[in-house]
Amino acid sequence: MNPPPFMITLKQQQNIQAKLEEKQARKLQTRNIIEVPTNSDKKSTDNKPSQLSPVVHSKLEIPHRKITNDQMVSGNHAIPIHYPAGVPKQFVINQGHFGAIEPQRVSGNRPRIFANPASANPPTADLVASTNTGQNVSAQHANDNVGERQVYSPTGLYESFKRNEDDLEDFESLEDYEPAEKRQSAFDRLGPVAQAKKPKLTINLSLSKDQSVREVVETEPVPIYEDERILNSTDETVAKHRDAWPWKNHVVTKKTVTLRPSKTVMMMEQEKMEEIYDKDTAFVMITVTGYPPTWKKEDLLDLMLENLSGKSFVPCFIDFTPKECRFFVLRVRSALLAIHWMGFVMRKDDVELVLSISTTTISSNRLNFIPRMVLKRRLAMNYDGETKLDLSNFTLEYDVSHFIYFPLKRVSNQDELVRIQSDIYWEYLTELNLSHNNITSLEGFKLEETTPKLKTLDLSYNLIQNIKPLMQCRKLTLKKLFLEGNPLCTDYTDPDRYVKVMRTLYPTLRELDGVPIVLKGEVPPYLKNYCPEGAKAVVEKFLEVYFPLLEQPPDDRDYMFSLYAEKAVMTITYRNRIRYEHKYKDAWNVLMKGRVLLEGKGGEVCGGEAIVKLLGRWPSLQHDPSTFTVDVMLHSVSVQ
């Protein structure tokens, strides 16, 4: 049974009040505010009513009367106690003191505890002198459990204190209590906040457990102006402009516009920026964020060019990192306004790019770089001055693409390239190389009108999916066409059908992917040597073994019998003059069983035995392999 809470006696109350006043006086004396009170002042306070708040309860016992846990004694009366709502009653009873949580008293005709000590009947001495044995045991048991409990507070705001009967008189104020045990808050139990560690990619490449683990640590990207591939580049554009790379130093911007929460603000900014875009002397800086770290600059720029379809847009001086991409543009007013209309956001699948446009103080004269003039110069570099133009891998090399990016797979770029005023005579071109440009369409080039005399067209290693792009220039009288490396070629598993389709599009075609096309009734070109790829090993072995044996003395040529099949056939053909001119008389024995080239007369030797017998009649011979010609008529696995 838990002991009921009791009030302290009037004498104890007065002693505690005097100690509190002494302590307060000492504090004021230390601060030079008031003087220390005299003993007479102390005595005068003994007769004054006490104003001590009921913050402490003691284990006093009342004889001959049983008090429940829901009652409190004042004089000869038992006053019911109202406990705070939401707090367990047992928790309040078991507390060693009432500090932050204090039971509420019932107001009414019954006297309040310590509310007015003069009018209330204080506890008598009999209440303090007498005690009940059973209640003492219960009170002692409750006191023993005080140290084992934690304060009813999940965040540790309330503190529990230990004290016993001997400490009651030494208590002066609530500030004098030292917390015996404080409950840890949830944040303290989690421990100190750990510093975020940089993730490392660890790859165990060892085959043995004894071998150490190798760590691959991410490194910062190397600036373009320090990249070895840029510094060692021999390209004319890179060598000329790499020293003027603008991102070496901080780029000063005048005004920046980007995505805003208010559309009205964005419209007002657009009106102001339109006046700036009309000025063609200064570069405009574009900054892009929001792309995946696995993207390359080509992926980002291709997405932007796709969203700006039909607009002139030539990025230059491209500074690309996994988190941000910056580049300059010049004289692209329509494309910049299109970015405003898009709300500075470009999307593809789950990727959302956020753009910002900034005006700079960098002029074209300062960098000596005008994109269209650079393109004009690059065209002249790849032109032979007459009929050939090589545009393979145009501005897509690693070094060049950082200074100017102008992919020919974009239809508007094709049209713009043809319209650039240059020294190229497009109407006289007979050979055009457009390989390695990721081209999917030839619509922008308009080859039928631009290059009417074109005979050779190289479209190898692009992204042509079907014959639709080839239909756009089917009126050309092409002689040579190169399409290898395109997805189109994988659709034709039958080579004959592939050739047939291409010849249907271009009837004048004579060579496809480097292989000549033989027309019906056309005599194939003369080849000094003809040997299929599968027969080369047999021919080389024959030349290594046969002719050294043939150069042996006639009596030693019997070993050649094993080289011939049972039904082998040998023919000997010679020119007419060798047979009749006297200077060739030593070779007449060789011409036995032979035939004249023009007359077609003569016989043939059949069977291995007959061939070896004929070879035994021949004189000693010596051959010059450099004069040999090879013509393999038939070759297969079983017939050689």
XYZ file of C-alpha atoms in Angstrom:
640
model
C 0.000 0.000 0.000
C 1.412 3.394 -1.051
C 1.697 6.043 1.740
C -0.649 9.016 1.482
C 0.877 12.463 0.909
C 0.947 14.652 4.066
C 1.751 18.270 4.775
C 4.658 19.447 6.957
C 4.057 21.151 10.333
C 3.868 24.887 10.851
C 7.208 24.964 12.712
C 8.976 23.181 9.864
C 7.335 25.563 7.439
C 8.614 28.588 9.336
C 12.164 27.171 9.523
C 12.232 26.566 5.789
C 10.868 30.055 5.131
C 13.627 31.596 7.269
C 16.323 29.641 5.445
C 14.959 30.737 2.088
C 15.043 34.364 3.183
C 18.619 34.022 4.455
C 19.709 32.536 1.157
C 17.983 35.294 -0.785
C 19.646 37.906 1.387
C 23.078 36.378 0.750
C 22.465 36.496 -2.967
C 21.427 40.146 -2.834
C 24.426 41.005 -0.668
C 26.729 39.441 -3.214
C 25.185 41.526 -5.981
C 25.417 44.739 -3.885
C 21.696 45.273 -4.096
C 20.547 45.003 -0.455
C 22.156 44.589 2.954
C 22.122 41.415 5.008
C 19.029 41.313 7.291
C 19.610 41.450 11.081
C 18.484 38.923 13.664
C 15.642 41.214 14.722
C 14.402 41.172 11.190
C 14.558 37.397 11.252
C 12.477 37.247 14.429
C 9.896 39.569 12.984
C 9.355 37.207 10.177
C 8.530 34.379 12.532
C 5.118 35.872 13.332
C 4.308 36.612 9.688
C 2.201 34.216 7.758
C 4.209 31.939 5.441
C 3.841 32.231 1.682
C 5.695 29.000 0.853
C 4.143 27.206 -2.070
C 3.181 23.623 -1.442
C 5.890 22.021 -3.552
C 7.100 19.347 -1.106
C 5.345 16.520 0.640
C 6.723 14.483 3.496
C 6.070 10.981 4.753
C 4.215 12.041 7.903
C 1.778 9.666 9.456
C -1.550 10.326 11.247
C -2.606 7.953 14.060
C -6.096 6.503 14.506
C -7.233 7.601 11.027
C -6.901 5.966 7.659
C -6.276 8.363 4.773
C -6.700 7.148 1.188
C -4.531 8.094 -1.805
C -7.249 10.388 -3.066
C -7.346 12.520 0.105
C -5.149 15.144 1.816
C -5.366 16.160 5.492
C -5.854 19.724 6.676
C -6.463 19.930 10.398
C -9.088 17.300 11.218
C -10.422 17.203 7.684
C -9.579 14.965 4.720
C -9.635 16.937 1.489
C -10.013 15.046 -1.825
C -7.236 15.543 -4.395
C -7.767 16.083 -8.104
C -4.860 14.663 -10.130
C -3.855 16.134 -13.519
C -5.740 14.716 -16.474
C -3.817 12.311 -18.694
C -1.205 11.409 -16.029
C -1.405 8.032 -14.261
C -2.426 8.399 -10.607
C 0.168 5.883 -9.390
C 2.912 7.902 -11.077
C 1.914 11.084 -9.202
C 1.644 9.265 -5.852
C 5.064 7.618 -6.164
C 6.871 10.911 -6.812
C 9.196 12.101 -4.053
C 7.959 15.668 -4.626
C 5.463 17.621 -6.693
C 7.294 19.989 -8.955
C 6.069 20.433 -12.496
C 3.180 18.019 -11.841
C 1.069 19.033 -8.834
C -2.355 17.715 -7.762
C -5.193 20.170 -7.839
C -7.101 20.991 -4.607
C -10.836 21.285 -4.272
C -11.934 24.846 -3.685
C -14.948 25.561 -1.438
C -15.747 26.107 2.209
C -12.993 23.801 3.312
C -9.711 25.581 4.063
C -6.904 25.564 1.410
C -3.525 24.102 2.262
C -1.031 26.925 2.872
C -3.350 29.308 1.057
C -3.780 31.419 4.192
C -1.995 29.925 7.232
C -3.472 32.493 9.579
C -7.085 31.541 8.881
C -6.510 27.845 8.270
C -6.072 25.397 11.094
C -2.470 24.151 10.884
C -1.672 20.527 11.603
C -1.339 19.785 15.315
C 1.695 18.304 16.984
C -0.208 15.087 17.576
C -0.261 14.480 13.857
C 3.521 14.599 13.812
C 4.158 12.709 17.056
C 1.989 9.683 16.356
C 2.521 7.158 13.598
C 1.112 3.864 12.448
C 3.388 0.835 12.161
C 1.688 -0.565 9.081
C 1.857 2.743 7.297
C 5.579 3.059 8.127
C 6.316 -0.207 6.382
C 4.343 0.867 3.327
C 5.994 4.275 3.214
C 9.471 2.758 3.513
C 8.698 0.340 0.659
C 7.503 3.224 -1.534
C 10.664 5.201 -0.745
C 12.872 2.282 -1.782
C 11.254 2.219 -5.217
C 11.835 5.906 -5.900
C 15.421 5.384 -7.116
C 14.357 2.618 -9.508
C 11.814 4.671 -11.462
C 12.285 7.173 -14.287
C 10.326 10.371 -14.503
C 7.163 10.159 -16.577
C 8.510 12.030 -19.558
C 9.558 10.637 -22.964
C 11.806 13.600 -23.759
C 13.548 13.968 -20.402
C 12.079 17.397 -19.620
C 11.203 16.425 -16.043
C 13.871 15.368 -13.589
C 13.727 12.867 -10.770
C 15.347 13.589 -7.450
C 16.434 11.351 -4.571
C 15.990 12.411 -1.068
C 15.040 10.973 2.345
C 13.643 12.260 5.657
C 17.007 13.698 6.830
C 17.248 15.931 3.725
C 13.872 17.573 4.316
C 15.090 20.294 6.662
C 18.113 21.079 4.434
C 15.846 21.802 1.484
C 15.790 25.495 0.713
C 14.377 25.860 -2.813
C 13.703 23.884 -5.947
C 16.916 25.255 -7.461
C 18.984 23.488 -4.761
C 18.053 20.053 -6.015
C 20.648 18.090 -7.939
C 19.185 15.624 -10.441
C 19.922 12.057 -9.375
C 19.218 10.599 -12.773
C 18.091 12.216 -16.000
C 16.295 10.319 -18.704
C 18.075 10.541 -22.075
C 16.149 12.100 -24.914
C 15.552 10.285 -28.153
C 18.195 12.435 -29.890
C 20.798 11.681 -27.206
C 20.168 7.954 -27.452
C 20.956 8.116 -31.199
C 24.460 9.294 -30.421
C 26.481 12.107 -32.048
C 25.702 13.123 -35.609
C 28.145 11.353 -37.909
C 29.802 13.281 -40.701
C 28.693 12.260 -44.179
C 31.399 10.185 -45.806
C 32.193 10.399 -49.492
C 31.133 7.135 -51.150
C 33.910 5.066 -52.645
C 33.668 2.420 -55.306
C 35.622 -0.606 -54.115
C 36.344 -3.420 -56.548
C 38.083 -6.565 -55.389
C 40.132 -7.662 -58.369
C 42.239 -10.233 -56.536
C 41.892 -13.962 -56.941
C 43.427 -14.645 -53.549
C 42.198 -13.499 -50.153
C 45.752 -12.554 -49.206
C 45.902 -9.954 -51.934
C 44.980 -6.406 -50.972
C 41.747 -4.722 -52.042
C 42.046 -2.097 -54.723
C 40.016 1.080 -54.386
C 38.801 3.202 -57.258
C 38.251 6.744 -55.991
C 36.296 9.280 -57.999
C 38.437 12.099 -59.312
C 37.506 15.604 -60.293
C 37.056 16.166 -64.038
C 40.037 17.733 -65.780
C 39.345 21.209 -67.212
C 39.257 21.326 -70.982
C 42.155 23.755 -71.221
C 44.305 21.218 -69.307
C 43.152 18.116 -71.198
C 46.018 16.404 -73.027
C 43.822 15.623 -76.023
C 43.111 19.313 -76.430
C 46.669 20.449 -75.813
C 48.091 17.912 -78.286
C 45.427 18.419 -80.945
C 46.622 19.366 -84.423
C 43.220 20.506 -85.664
C 43.313 24.043 -87.035
C 40.243 25.274 -85.128
C 41.434 23.870 -81.786
C 45.003 25.093 -82.156
C 43.829 28.595 -82.997
C 41.285 29.119 -80.196
C 42.403 26.951 -77.245
C 44.515 29.761 -75.756
C 41.411 32.005 -75.739
C 39.313 29.443 -73.816
C 36.944 31.775 -71.882
C 36.322 29.473 -68.907
C 39.880 29.830 -67.631
C 38.739 32.928 -65.748
C 35.500 34.032 -64.160
C 32.930 35.113 -66.750
C 31.212 38.374 -65.811
C 27.457 38.357 -66.464
C 25.185 41.389 -66.692
C 21.720 39.900 -66.306
C 20.443 36.358 -65.797
C 16.944 35.019 -66.440
C 15.725 31.545 -65.567
C 12.703 29.651 -64.275
C 10.573 31.799 -61.928
C 7.549 30.928 -59.752
C 5.597 33.782 -61.363
C 4.771 33.714 -65.069
C 4.175 37.456 -64.997
C 7.751 38.069 -63.875
C 9.046 35.811 -66.630
C 7.047 37.704 -69.263
C 8.409 41.045 -68.031
C 11.958 39.664 -68.136
C 11.405 38.403 -71.675
C 10.401 41.871 -72.876
C 13.597 43.342 -71.446
C 15.805 40.564 -72.832
C 14.417 40.890 -76.372
C 16.123 44.262 -76.698
C 19.439 42.708 -75.651
C 19.080 39.781 -78.078
C 18.867 42.221 -80.966
C 22.491 43.214 -80.315
C 24.771 40.789 -82.161
C 28.139 41.801 -80.730
C 28.095 39.993 -77.355
C 27.962 36.288 -76.565
C 25.060 34.903 -74.544
C 25.842 32.266 -71.931
C 23.476 29.336 -71.402
C 23.690 27.164 -68.287
C 21.956 23.786 -68.090
C 21.367 21.593 -65.019
C 19.185 18.643 -64.121
C 20.627 15.949 -66.403
C 21.814 12.511 -65.184
C 25.511 12.273 -64.264
C 25.965 9.475 -66.816
C 25.144 11.738 -69.755
C 27.722 13.027 -72.198
C 27.696 16.495 -73.659
C 26.404 15.095 -76.961
C 23.334 13.653 -75.197
C 22.556 17.012 -73.609
C 23.143 19.132 -76.705
C 21.191 16.749 -78.957
C 18.188 17.017 -76.620
C 18.355 20.811 -76.746
C 18.672 20.826 -80.551
C 15.705 18.485 -80.770
C 13.552 20.873 -78.709
C 14.772 23.814 -80.802
C 13.975 22.144 -84.117
C 14.054 24.544 -87.050
C 15.929 27.252 -85.110
C 19.530 28.246 -85.791
C 21.502 27.240 -82.698
C 25.291 26.681 -82.688
C 26.825 25.994 -79.223
C 30.486 26.914 -78.872
C 33.129 26.828 -76.107
C 31.273 24.026 -74.319
C 32.292 23.458 -70.685
C 30.671 20.208 -69.553
C 30.748 18.605 -66.073
C 28.558 15.843 -64.553
C 26.497 18.508 -62.740
C 26.463 21.573 -64.997
C 26.997 22.508 -68.633
C 27.857 25.997 -69.856
C 28.358 27.265 -73.391
C 28.091 30.375 -75.546
C 25.822 31.193 -78.472
C 25.864 34.152 -80.829
C 23.102 35.667 -82.977
C 20.440 33.069 -82.174
C 17.559 35.367 -81.191
C 14.762 33.023 -82.333
C 16.189 30.087 -80.360
C 16.572 32.184 -77.182
C 12.972 33.383 -77.411
C 11.874 29.766 -77.875
C 13.606 28.922 -74.576
C 11.596 31.711 -72.924
C 8.363 30.305 -74.346
C 9.246 26.846 -73.023
C 9.575 28.270 -69.521
C 13.323 27.477 -69.357
C 12.498 23.763 -69.041
C 13.135 20.947 -71.531
C 11.910 17.415 -70.906
C 12.619 13.971 -72.289
C 11.166 10.882 -70.594
C 11.939 11.361 -66.884
C 14.704 13.938 -67.446
C 13.910 17.611 -66.887
C 16.511 20.166 -67.875
C 16.489 23.612 -66.262
C 18.092 26.392 -68.322
C 19.246 29.894 -67.533
C 20.276 32.636 -69.956
C 22.894 35.233 -69.019
C 24.187 38.189 -70.962
C 27.961 38.658 -70.816
C 30.576 41.253 -71.562
C 32.478 38.926 -73.925
C 32.293 40.088 -77.527
C 33.064 38.228 -80.736
C 36.032 40.515 -81.331
C 37.567 39.572 -77.997
C 37.517 35.843 -78.779
C 37.968 36.288 -82.529
C 35.350 33.595 -82.948
C 32.233 33.768 -85.117
C 30.533 30.350 -85.444
C 29.532 30.688 -89.102
C 32.987 31.870 -90.104
C 34.473 28.840 -88.331
C 32.101 26.522 -90.231
C 33.059 28.207 -93.505
C 36.729 27.617 -92.752
C 36.147 23.958 -91.898
C 34.343 23.426 -95.190
C 37.324 24.833 -97.069
C 39.689 22.538 -95.129
C 37.896 19.423 -96.451
C 37.455 20.561 -100.056
C 39.948 19.595 -102.753
C 39.104 22.663 -104.763
C 37.438 20.824 -107.646
C 34.970 17.951 -107.287
C 35.527 16.234 -103.927
C 34.186 17.207 -100.478
C 34.819 15.182 -97.308
C 32.407 15.973 -94.441
C 32.906 12.750 -92.484
C 32.667 13.111 -88.697
C 31.942 16.818 -89.097
C 32.554 18.685 -85.760
C 32.065 15.405 -83.864
C 35.695 14.728 -82.961
C 36.415 15.004 -79.243
C 38.653 18.049 -79.533
C 36.625 20.000 -82.104
C 33.246 19.334 -80.460
C 34.249 21.365 -77.373
C 34.808 24.469 -79.480
C 31.887 24.174 -81.892
C 29.071 21.617 -82.128
C 27.282 21.473 -85.470
C 25.919 17.912 -86.056
C 24.842 17.144 -89.615
C 22.129 14.762 -88.440
C 20.024 17.874 -87.762
C 18.030 18.751 -90.891
C 18.206 22.511 -90.276
C 22.003 22.259 -89.960
C 22.172 20.496 -93.332
C 20.264 23.324 -94.976
C 22.303 25.990 -93.173
C 25.607 24.387 -94.182
C 24.670 24.416 -97.868
C 23.589 28.064 -97.640
C 26.831 29.272 -96.035
C 28.695 31.469 -98.458
C 31.875 29.551 -99.138
C 34.280 28.721 -101.961
C 32.667 25.330 -102.579
C 30.987 24.768 -105.929
C 28.269 22.345 -104.879
C 26.861 22.040 -108.386
C 30.180 20.621 -109.666
C 30.750 18.044 -106.928
C 31.107 14.429 -108.078
C 32.184 12.853 -104.736
C 30.616 13.576 -101.329
C 31.545 11.815 -98.089
C 28.973 12.080 -95.271
C 30.038 9.037 -93.248
C 30.144 8.866 -89.407
C 27.652 11.699 -88.839
C 24.698 9.816 -87.261
C 22.553 10.930 -90.197
C 18.973 9.680 -90.348
C 17.688 11.915 -93.167
C 19.101 13.760 -96.196
C 16.193 16.167 -96.535
C 18.182 19.275 -95.629
C 20.919 18.701 -98.217
C 18.514 18.492 -101.183
C 21.184 16.637 -103.123
C 19.176 16.429 -106.349
C 19.243 20.218 -106.624
C 22.495 20.996 -104.830
C 24.770 18.333 -106.386
C 23.196 17.246 -109.690
C 26.496 15.789 -111.005
C 27.193 13.601 -107.985
C 28.575 10.152 -108.888
C 29.941 8.837 -105.563
C 28.033 9.115 -102.275
C 29.405 7.725 -98.999
C 26.752 7.314 -96.287
C 28.489 4.551 -94.346
C 28.258 4.278 -90.549
C 25.243 6.509 -90.055
C 21.799 5.762 -88.596
C 19.765 5.193 -91.760
C 16.967 2.794 -90.837
C 15.293 2.230 -94.214
C 15.370 3.311 -97.858
C 13.193 6.386 -97.254
C 16.192 8.786 -96.959
C 17.606 7.316 -100.180
C 14.353 8.074 -101.996
C 15.068 11.785 -101.459
C 17.950 11.628 -103.952
C 16.982 8.792 -106.268
C 17.280 11.004 -109.376
C 21.044 11.158 -108.987
C 23.050 9.122 -111.517
C 25.230 7.466 -108.888
C 27.989 5.075 -109.851
C 29.206 4.240 -106.323
C 27.203 4.036 -103.107
C 28.459 3.114 -99.621
C 25.886 2.089 -96.989
C 27.767 -0.341 -94.761
C 27.438 0.216 -91.018
C 23.808 1.415 -91.218
C 20.861 -0.403 -89.602
C 19.412 -0.613 -93.113
C 21.939 -3.295 -94.093
C 20.792 -5.707 -91.365
C 17.320 -5.888 -92.926
C 18.701 -7.674 -95.991
C 19.991 -11.147 -95.188
C 20.140 -12.059 -98.886
C 22.965 -10.167 -100.653
C 21.324 -10.573 -104.063
C 18.135 -8.908 -102.860
C 20.150 -6.089 -101.274
C 21.886 -5.404 -104.590
C 18.612 -5.671 -106.479
C 16.870 -3.080 -104.289
C 19.766 -0.618 -104.549
C 19.940 -1.033 -108.318
C 16.194 -0.425 -108.506
C 16.710 2.933 -106.766
C 19.831 3.802 -108.776
C 19.862 1.996 -112.156
C 23.269 3.446 -113.002
C 24.896 1.946 -109.898
C 28.078 -0.038 -110.646
C 29.610 -0.441 -107.190
C 27.894 -1.052 -103.844
C 29.851 -0.965 -100.576
C 33.091 -1.381 -102.529
C 31.918 -4.485 -104.452
C 31.525 -4.169 -108.243
C 28.108 -4.999 -109.702
C 28.309 -7.124 -112.898
C 25.463 -6.449 -115.273
C 23.948 -9.052 -117.564
C 25.972 -9.399 -120.786
C 28.812 -7.298 -119.432
C 32.344 -8.734 -119.582
C 33.946 -8.626 -116.131
C 37.241 -6.756 -115.881
C 40.476 -8.675 -116.473
C 42.291 -9.780 -113.338
C 45.847 -11.048 -113.470
C 45.183 -13.268 -110.480
C 41.872 -14.642 -109.299
C 41.732 -16.670 -106.144
C 38.745 -16.929 -103.760
C 39.428 -16.292 -100.097
C 38.878 -19.953 -99.169
C 41.370 -21.223 -101.781
C 44.315 -19.036 -100.791
C 45.722 -21.575 -98.309
C 45.648 -24.350 -100.930
C 47.303 -22.194 -103.598
C 50.067 -21.043 -101.262
C 50.795 -24.636 -100.207
C 50.884 -25.761 -103.843
C 53.428 -23.107 -104.764
C 55.620 -23.979 -101.781
C 55.730 -27.755 -102.500
C 55.066 -28.413 -106.178
C 57.566 -26.200 -107.969
C 60.580 -27.104 -105.795
C 59.912 -30.768 -106.651
C 59.513 -29.935 -110.346
C 62.952 -28.294 -110.325
C 64.555 -31.574 -109.220
C 66.472 -33.712 -111.797
C 64.123 -35.677 -114.112
C 64.920 -39.017 -112.441
C 63.805 -37.675 -109.020
C 60.348 -36.472 -110.099
C 58.644 -39.772 -109.340
C 57.814 -38.447 -105.864
C 55.279 -36.078 -107.465
C 52.936 -38.981 -108.180
C 51.422 -38.661 -104.697
C 50.413 -35.052 -105.392
C 47.913 -35.944 -108.116
C 44.470 -37.417 -107.797
C 43.508 -40.527 -109.725
C 41.574 -38.531 -112.341
C 43.816 -35.495 -112.442
C 44.088 -33.564 -115.738
C 46.984 -31.377 -116.899
C 47.018 -29.093 -119.931
C 49.930 -27.125 -121.393
C 49.291 -23.974 -123.423
C 51.956 -21.947 -125.200
C 52.288 -19.227 -127.758
C 52.742 -20.034 -131.436
C 56.156 -18.446 -131.791
C 57.667 -20.616 -129.078
C 56.926 -23.698 -131.184
C 58.403 -22.476 -134.443
C 61.256 -20.121 -133.530
C 64.659 -21.810 -133.324
C 65.813 -20.027 -130.197
C 63.193 -21.897 -128.162
C 64.296 -25.383 -129.361
C 65.405 -26.355 -125.813
C 61.803 -25.957 -124.689
C 60.239 -28.121 -127.383
C 60.263 -31.177 -125.141
C 58.187 -29.227 -122.664
C 55.650 -28.421 -125.366
C 54.890 -32.090 -125.973
C 51.197 -32.773 -125.497
C 50.724 -28.998 -125.428
C 48.443 -26.733 -127.393
C 48.839 -23.396 -129.107
C 47.023 -20.510 -127.371
C 45.397 -19.069 -130.503
C 44.844 -22.313 -132.454
C 43.365 -24.203 -129.554
C 44.907 -27.420 -130.845
C 46.628 -30.029 -128.708
C 45.770 -32.608 -126.148
C 45.568 -33.102 -122.440
C 47.234 -35.535 -120.066
C 44.891 -37.525 -117.802
C 45.779 -39.476 -114.668
C 48.594 -39.063 -112.193
C 50.788 -41.784 -113.687
C 50.652 -40.266 -117.185
C 51.388 -36.784 -115.815
C 54.471 -37.942 -113.905
C 55.716 -39.875 -116.955
C 55.475 -36.704 -119.050
C 57.239 -34.633 -116.409
C 60.126 -37.155 -116.478
C 60.831 -36.281 -120.116
C 61.177 -32.587 -119.367
C 64.644 -31.110 -118.986
C 65.882 -29.439 -115.846
C 63.738 -26.382 -115.074
C 63.973 -23.214 -113.013
C 60.965 -21.002 -112.168
C 60.480 -17.359 -111.217
C 57.486 -17.145 -108.792
C 57.156 -13.387 -109.347
C 55.933 -14.082 -112.890
C 53.251 -16.590 -111.891
C 49.560 -15.923 -112.399
C 46.864 -17.781 -110.472
C 43.367 -18.487 -111.750
C 41.275 -20.798 -109.609
C 38.423 -22.093 -111.739
C 36.634 -24.083 -109.026
C 37.164 -24.600 -105.343
C 35.147 -26.503 -102.747
C 35.717 -28.672 -99.726
C 35.531 -31.923 -101.712
C 36.802 -30.744 -105.118
C 40.109 -28.886 -105.310
